[in-house]
Amino acid sequence: MVAIVLNVNGQMRQAEVPPDMPLLWVLRDVLGLTGTKYGCGIAQCGACTVHVDGRPVRSCVLPVSAVGNAAVTTVEAVGQTPAGAKTQKAWLELEVVQCGYCQSGQVMSAAALLARTPSPTDADIDIAMAGNICRCGTYPRIREAIKRAAKS
Amino acid sequence: MTLRAPPPLIGTAGVEVVADRRKVLLGGGLVLGFAFAAVKAHARSTDQRVNNAGAQPVSNKDVADVAGAGFVGFKPDAFIRISPQNQVTLIIPNVEMGQGIYTGECMLIAEELEVGLDQVAVVPAPPDEALYKQPLLQFQGTGGSTSIRGAWEPLRKAGAAARVMLIQAAAQGWGVNPAECHAERAQVLHLASGRFATYGQLVNAASRIPKPQQVALKDPSQFKLIGKPAPRIDTPAKVNGTAMYGIDIMVPGMKFAVVANCPVLGGTLAGVDDSAAKAIPGVLQTVRLPNAVAVIGEHFWAAKQGLDACRISWNPGANAKLGSPALWADMARVAQAGPGAVAVQQGDVAGAYKGAKKQVEAVYRQPFLCHAPMEPQAAVVHVTGGGAEIWAGTQVPSRAQAFAAKVLGVAPEKVIIHNQLIGGGFGRKLETDYIEQACAIAKQCPYPVKMVWTREEDMQHDNYRPMYLDRISAGLDADGRPVSWSHRVAGASVTARYAPPGMKPNGVDPDAVEDAAEPVYGVFPNMLVDFVQWHPPAGVVVSWWRGVGPTHNIFVVESFVDELAHAVGKDPVAYRRDLLRNVPRARAVLDRAAQAAGWGSPLPARTGRGVIVQKCFGSYIAAVVEAAVSDEGDVTLRKITTAVDCGLTVNPTLVRQQLEGGILFGLTAALWQGITLKDGRVEQSNFNDYRMLRINETPPIDVIHMSTANPPGGIGETGTTAAAPALTNAIFAATGVRIRELPIDRALLKKGAKPQGAAVLAPLGVAAAAALAQGLAAKAAEGEP
C-alpha cells in the first residue's frame, strides 16, 4: 500500500492503494467514479477508456503508479472539454445509446479522436474506435455521431 | 434508480402541442404565463440536455417512496403516481436494458394521461406479480419481445382512466360538465371560463372519484406522442457517466467480492488454502460455497489478488471428461431415436415426399451461445436482521426476490429488490444465479457486499443458449413448391427448465419450435414438425438468448428455403414471393428490402446477397445481407438492408435502433460465436477468444420502416433472428458453399475447399426421413444407407 496522489478531473485526489492496482479500480472502487466501466480486464473491449494527458488509455491494465503527474480525465468530466461536449451532444442527437454500458468508453475514445483529428475520415474512425466493443450494435450511429460532432 | 425525463428536442411533437395551446390560451391572461413557461421548457437545446444531465438518478429510497404503499397523492393504479406538487411519476412494468422500453412505455401512458415526456419521472416496478405480471409471459418479466405487445392496451387504458378521473375531479370542483373540460400537459382546462388546475392540485379530489370501468382510447389519428421519434429518456445519463447499473452501486460500508466458480461445470469445491490470500493488504475474508470460492476485499483489486493467491482444489464430478463432440454425438443419437413430440402434423407427409418431383434434405447444427452482456454479472446484497436489501439489474424482479429469499432462508417479502439499469440483457438477466450467489456470500459477511464476476467467470459460467440439431426435408412439386415438409428439432428445453408449465402436455417445447411449426409461409399441405428433448448433463444449464426459439428456427427454415430455391433453379427472392402469394405483409417487406438492396444487380466475384423473410414476435421483417468472401475464406460484410412492418409504431427511433443492433448481434454470433466444452470446462474465456463484431467490421445498415395499422409487433429480437441465414445465404450466393453449421467455418470457404455438407453428420436417407416423419421409428431401418 502506498499513498498515491492523482490528478483526476482537475482535482488532486489521494488514495492508499497498491502501486500495481489498475487505474480502473482506483477510480471506481476507491474514488467512487463509477462512470468508467469494467468490461474485460484485458484491454479487449474499451469500456474502461479514460484520458491520460488527453490520450485514450485502457484503465483496466494501467497500473496506478504509472500515471504519475499526468492529468486523468473520466467520462464524468469530459463534457468540460470542447471535443467531449461535442461528442456527448452528437451522441444524443443521433440517438446512439442503447444499454449504454460501453458508451462511457465510446465517448472517451471518440472525444480523444476528435481532439487530435478534428475532421476524421472513416479510416480514422475505424482505427480510433475498433478497440471499443458494443454488444447492442450501436456502431453505425457511433460513426455518424463522430461525423456530426466533427461538423459542429 | 429514478429517471427524470429530459426536455425533448425542438422539432418533436411537443412543439405542435405547445403551439396549439398558445393559440387557444392567448385570450386568457391568467394562463398566459403558464403557456410561455411551457414553450420555454420545450425550447431547451441539446446542449442543455447534455449539461443538465437529463435523466437524473435519485436514491433508491425514493423509488420505494413512490412505488410503495406510503405514497401520498393520486395513485389510481399500479403505474401512475401524481404528487400534490404536480410531480408525475410513472412506474414502468418492464426493465430498461437498452431496448428503450422506459421511453416506449412512458409514451403509452403519457399519450392518454396527457402529460409531456419532459414532465415525468420514471421508476422501475418493484417485485409484485399481482400488479406487474407481463400479460403475454404470465409472469413479471421482460423478454421475448413482448413488452410493447403486452403493454399496448393496459398502459394506455391506465393513462386514460386517470385522465378521466382528474377531469371529473376538476369539473366537479368548478361545477361544470366534464365534457366541456380537457387535459393537456398535466393540467385540466375549462376553456369556456378560462379556468385550469394542475394535476397536482387535483390529487385529493381525483382520489375520491371512482375509477371508470370502461374508457375510450384515442384513435391513432389523435396521437400526439405515439408514432413520433421522441428522444430516449434514459440516454443523457448514459453519456456523462451518471447512469447507475447494478455493478455501479455503492452503499455505505460495502466490501467487494470476487468469485471463482468450479471450472468444471457441475463440479464442487474440495478445499481452499487461503493463507497467502490473507497476507495481501485489503483482503478481508474468504467465503466457501458448495461450488465456488469468494474472496472479500476492500476493493475489487484486493479481492481479485486474494482469489488468485488462493490454492483451490475442486471435485470435478461426473463432467470431468465431458467434451463437445460427445455432446453432439449424444444429441444425434437421441434425435434419431425419437420419438418426437408432435408440434404440427397434417396430411400424408411420407407419401407426398415419396411422390414428389424432387426431394431435398439437410441437417443443421447450432452451438451453445454465451450472452456476454457488456456489464459482467454483479449484485450488491446487504443482509440485515431477518431480511436483505439487494441492488441489481434483473429482467425478473419477482423471481429474483423469491429465489434470493430461498437462499437467505427468509420470506420473500423480507427481501427488497432495488432494480437497476441493465448493461445489456439479451436473456442473461432472466437468470438469477448471480443474485443468488451474491446472497450466499453476503449471508456469511457482516457488511454489505458487492459481488462482481470477472469476464472469465461470466463467459465460463453462463447458462447457455442450447445447442440445436435440426433435420429437415421437403418434397417439391413440378413448380418447385413444397408438397411435403418434415422438420425435427432436437435440443435441450429452456422452457422445461425455466417455466415448466409452459410445456405442452405432449412434450413439445413451444419455444423450441416457434416459427418452425408455423413458418411465415403458412402450414404446408403435408407437414410434420416435431421436437425431441435432449437432456444435457447436470451442471450444463441452458437459457434464453436474444431471439429465443426463432433465432434457431429462422436460421434453419430460411437456409432451407434458400436451398429449395436453388434446388429448382429459382431466384431466392422470386421463389419466396411465390410461396408468400397469400401473405401480403410478408411479400411487402420482401419486395421493399429486395428493391432497396439492389437485388439482382451485378456484384464483384465471390460477393453475394442473401435474403430472408420472417414473421417473428408479431412483426414482419425481410433482410438482405451483402457479403464478400476472400480466397482465404474471410467474410466481409458489405451492406445490410432490412424492411420491417411491426404494425403501429410507438417510437420509430427505437424500432430502428433495435433492428440495427439486433441484426449485428445475430451476425456476430454467426461469424464467430460458439461455446465449446473440453474436460468439462468452457474453452472460451474472454473477448479475445469469444469474438465480438467491431466498428471496422460493421457495414452500413438501411432500415426501411413500413408502418401499418396492425397491432404493434415485438421488435427487440427480430433483427437477431434474421441475421444468420441472411448472411449464410449470401455466402452461398458468393461461393456456392452452403453453411449448415454455426459459427461459420472459414475453412469451408477457402477457394477450392472441399464441400463438407452438414458438418460431420450425414443427412438421413430418404426413406428414413419419411419414416421419421410418420413418427414410426420402427421403419427407420428400412432403406437406411
PDB file of N, CA and C in Angstrom, chain B residues 28-65:
ATOM      1  N   GLY B  28     -56.739  34.281 -22.474  1.00  0.00           N
ATOM      2  CA  GLY B  28     -56.909  34.200 -21.015  1.00  0.00           C
ATOM      3  C   GLY B  28     -55.668  34.638 -20.280  1.00  0.00           C
ATOM      4  N   GLY B  29     -55.672  35.828 -19.731  1.00  0.00           N
ATOM      5  CA  GLY B  29     -54.483  36.378 -19.087  1.00  0.00           C
ATOM      6  C   GLY B  29     -53.912  35.476 -18.011  1.00  0.00           C
ATOM      7  N   LEU B  30     -54.806  34.839 -17.277  1.00  0.00           N
ATOM      8  CA  LEU B  30     -54.372  34.029 -16.148  1.00  0.00           C
ATOM      9  C   LEU B  30     -53.416  32.919 -16.559  1.00  0.00           C
ATOM     10  N   VAL B  31     -53.716  32.337 -17.681  1.00  0.00           N
ATOM     11  CA  VAL B  31     -52.945  31.157 -18.065  1.00  0.00           C
ATOM     12  C   VAL B  31     -51.805  31.474 -19.034  1.00  0.00           C
ATOM     13  N   LEU B  32     -51.709  32.715 -19.425  1.00  0.00           N
ATOM     14  CA  LEU B  32     -50.707  33.085 -20.421  1.00  0.00           C
ATOM     15  C   LEU B  32     -49.295  32.755 -19.947  1.00  0.00           C
ATOM     16  N   GLY B  33     -49.048  33.086 -18.692  1.00  0.00           N
ATOM     17  CA  GLY B  33     -47.714  32.844 -18.140  1.00  0.00           C
ATOM     18  C   GLY B  33     -47.342  31.378 -18.233  1.00  0.00           C
ATOM     19  N   PHE B  34     -48.291  30.539 -17.953  1.00  0.00           N
ATOM     20  CA  PHE B  34     -48.031  29.112 -17.990  1.00  0.00           C
ATOM     21  C   PHE B  34     -47.671  28.668 -19.403  1.00  0.00           C
ATOM     22  N   ALA B  35     -48.404  29.253 -20.348  1.00  0.00           N
ATOM     23  CA  ALA B  35     -48.135  28.876 -21.735  1.00  0.00           C
ATOM     24  C   ALA B  35     -46.697  29.210 -22.109  1.00  0.00           C
ATOM     25  N   PHE B  36     -46.236  30.383 -21.720  1.00  0.00           N
ATOM     26  CA  PHE B  36     -44.866  30.757 -22.060  1.00  0.00           C
ATOM     27  C   PHE B  36     -43.865  29.850 -21.362  1.00  0.00           C
ATOM     28  N   ALA B  37     -44.190  29.503 -20.120  1.00  0.00           N
ATOM     29  CA  ALA B  37     -43.290  28.616 -19.389  1.00  0.00           C
ATOM     30  C   ALA B  37     -43.147  27.294 -20.125  1.00  0.00           C
ATOM     31  N   ALA B  38     -44.268  26.839 -20.655  1.00  0.00           N
ATOM     32  CA  ALA B  38     -44.226  25.563 -21.362  1.00  0.00           C
ATOM     33  C   ALA B  38     -43.366  25.674 -22.606  1.00  0.00           C
ATOM     34  N   VAL B  39     -43.523  26.778 -23.313  1.00  0.00           N
ATOM     35  CA  VAL B  39     -42.720  26.975 -24.515  1.00  0.00           C
ATOM     36  C   VAL B  39     -41.246  26.969 -24.142  1.00  0.00           C
ATOM     37  N   LYS B  40     -40.944  27.657 -23.073  1.00  0.00           N
ATOM     38  CA  LYS B  40     -39.559  27.752 -22.644  1.00  0.00           C
ATOM     39  C   LYS B  40     -38.997  26.357 -22.345  1.00  0.00           C
ATOM     40  N   ALA B  41     -39.804  25.581 -21.668  1.00  0.00           N
ATOM     41  CA  ALA B  41     -39.350  24.241 -21.322  1.00  0.00           C
ATOM     42  C   ALA B  41     -39.049  23.434 -22.582  1.00  0.00           C
ATOM     43  N   HIS B  42     -39.863  23.663 -23.584  1.00  0.00           N
ATOM     44  CA  HIS B  42     -39.681  22.901 -24.809  1.00  0.00           C
ATOM     45  C   HIS B  42     -38.528  23.401 -25.651  1.00  0.00           C
ATOM     46  N   ALA B  43     -38.109  24.624 -25.402  1.00  0.00           N
ATOM     47  CA  ALA B  43     -37.109  25.223 -26.269  1.00  0.00           C
ATOM     48  C   ALA B  43     -35.683  24.969 -25.775  1.00  0.00           C
ATOM     49  N   ARG B  44     -35.543  24.089 -24.791  1.00  0.00           N
ATOM     50  CA  ARG B  44     -34.191  23.817 -24.294  1.00  0.00           C
ATOM     51  C   ARG B  44     -33.397  23.063 -25.363  1.00  0.00           C
ATOM     52  N   SER B  45     -32.166  23.422 -25.463  1.00  0.00           N
ATOM     53  CA  SER B  45     -31.353  22.865 -26.546  1.00  0.00           C
ATOM     54  C   SER B  45     -30.744  21.535 -26.129  1.00  0.00           C
ATOM     55  N   THR B  46     -30.144  20.861 -27.110  1.00  0.00           N
ATOM     56  CA  THR B  46     -29.446  19.619 -26.786  1.00  0.00           C
ATOM     57  C   THR B  46     -28.290  19.881 -25.847  1.00  0.00           C
ATOM     58  N   ASP B  47     -27.644  21.074 -25.998  1.00  0.00           N
ATOM     59  CA  ASP B  47     -26.553  21.409 -25.078  1.00  0.00           C
ATOM     60  C   ASP B  47     -27.033  21.324 -23.644  1.00  0.00           C
ATOM     61  N   GLN B  48     -28.207  21.930 -23.423  1.00  0.00           N
ATOM     62  CA  GLN B  48     -28.734  21.913 -22.054  1.00  0.00           C
ATOM     63  C   GLN B  48     -29.095  20.499 -21.639  1.00  0.00           C
ATOM     64  N   ARG B  49     -29.561  19.732 -22.630  1.00  0.00           N
ATOM     65  CA  ARG B  49     -29.947  18.360 -22.326  1.00  0.00           C
ATOM     66  C   ARG B  49     -28.728  17.589 -21.821  1.00  0.00           C
ATOM     67  N   VAL B  50     -27.581  17.849 -22.462  1.00  0.00           N
ATOM     68  CA  VAL B  50     -26.371  17.170 -22.010  1.00  0.00           C
ATOM     69  C   VAL B  50     -25.954  17.686 -20.651  1.00  0.00           C
ATOM     70  N   ASN B  51     -25.849  19.014 -20.553  1.00  0.00           N
ATOM     71  CA  ASN B  51     -25.257  19.579 -19.349  1.00  0.00           C
ATOM     72  C   ASN B  51     -26.140  19.446 -18.120  1.00  0.00           C
ATOM     73  N   ASN B  52     -27.444  19.425 -18.356  1.00  0.00           N
ATOM     74  CA  ASN B  52     -28.331  19.214 -17.219  1.00  0.00           C
ATOM     75  C   ASN B  52     -28.431  17.739 -16.857  1.00  0.00           C
ATOM     76  N   ALA B  53     -27.743  16.939 -17.625  1.00  0.00           N
ATOM     77  CA  ALA B  53     -27.658  15.509 -17.353  1.00  0.00           C
ATOM     78  C   ALA B  53     -28.980  14.804 -17.590  1.00  0.00           C
ATOM     79  N   GLY B  54     -30.014  15.531 -17.984  1.00  0.00           N
ATOM     80  CA  GLY B  54     -31.276  14.868 -18.319  1.00  0.00           C
ATOM     81  C   GLY B  54     -31.737  13.977 -17.194  1.00  0.00           C
ATOM     82  N   ALA B  55     -31.870  12.704 -17.503  1.00  0.00           N
ATOM     83  CA  ALA B  55     -32.339  11.746 -16.521  1.00  0.00           C
ATOM     84  C   ALA B  55     -31.368  11.717 -15.344  1.00  0.00           C
ATOM     85  N   GLN B  56     -31.862  11.990 -14.206  1.00  0.00           N
ATOM     86  CA  GLN B  56     -31.021  12.046 -13.018  1.00  0.00           C
ATOM     87  C   GLN B  56     -31.325  10.895 -12.083  1.00  0.00           C
ATOM     88  N   PRO B  57     -30.303  10.176 -11.682  1.00  0.00           N
ATOM     89  CA  PRO B  57     -30.568   9.147 -10.678  1.00  0.00           C
ATOM     90  C   PRO B  57     -30.883   9.798  -9.331  1.00  0.00           C
ATOM     91  N   VAL B  58     -31.874   9.293  -8.691  1.00  0.00           N
ATOM     92  CA  VAL B  58     -32.110   9.703  -7.305  1.00  0.00           C
ATOM     93  C   VAL B  58     -32.016   8.452  -6.459  1.00  0.00           C
ATOM     94  N   SER B  59     -32.132   8.614  -5.174  1.00  0.00           N
ATOM     95  CA  SER B  59     -31.843   7.465  -4.315  1.00  0.00           C
ATOM     96  C   SER B  59     -32.896   6.379  -4.494  1.00  0.00           C
ATOM     97  N   ASN B  60     -32.473   5.144  -4.207  1.00  0.00           N
ATOM     98  CA  ASN B  60     -33.406   4.025  -4.301  1.00  0.00           C
ATOM     99  C   ASN B  60     -34.544   4.152  -3.301  1.00  0.00           C
ATOM    100  N   LYS B  61     -34.304   4.881  -2.243  1.00  0.00           N
ATOM    101  CA  LYS B  61     -35.363   5.091  -1.262  1.00  0.00           C
ATOM    102  C   LYS B  61     -36.532   5.828  -1.922  1.00  0.00           C
ATOM    103  N   ASP B  62     -36.211   6.750  -2.824  1.00  0.00           N
ATOM    104  CA  ASP B  62     -37.269   7.497  -3.485  1.00  0.00           C
ATOM    105  C   ASP B  62     -38.143   6.588  -4.342  1.00  0.00           C
ATOM    106  N   VAL B  63     -37.519   5.561  -4.931  1.00  0.00           N
ATOM    107  CA  VAL B  63     -38.299   4.612  -5.722  1.00  0.00           C
ATOM    108  C   VAL B  63     -39.328   3.929  -4.838  1.00  0.00           C
ATOM    109  N   ALA B  64     -38.842   3.478  -3.677  1.00  0.00           N
ATOM    110  CA  ALA B  64     -39.755   2.810  -2.746  1.00  0.00           C
ATOM    111  C   ALA B  64     -40.851   3.775  -2.293  1.00  0.00           C
ATOM    112  N   ASP B  65     -40.481   5.026  -2.077  1.00  0.00           N
ATOM    113  CA  ASP B  65     -41.473   6.008  -1.633  1.00  0.00           C
ATOM    114  C   ASP B  65     -42.580   6.170  -2.667  1.00  0.00           C
TER     115      ASP B  65
END
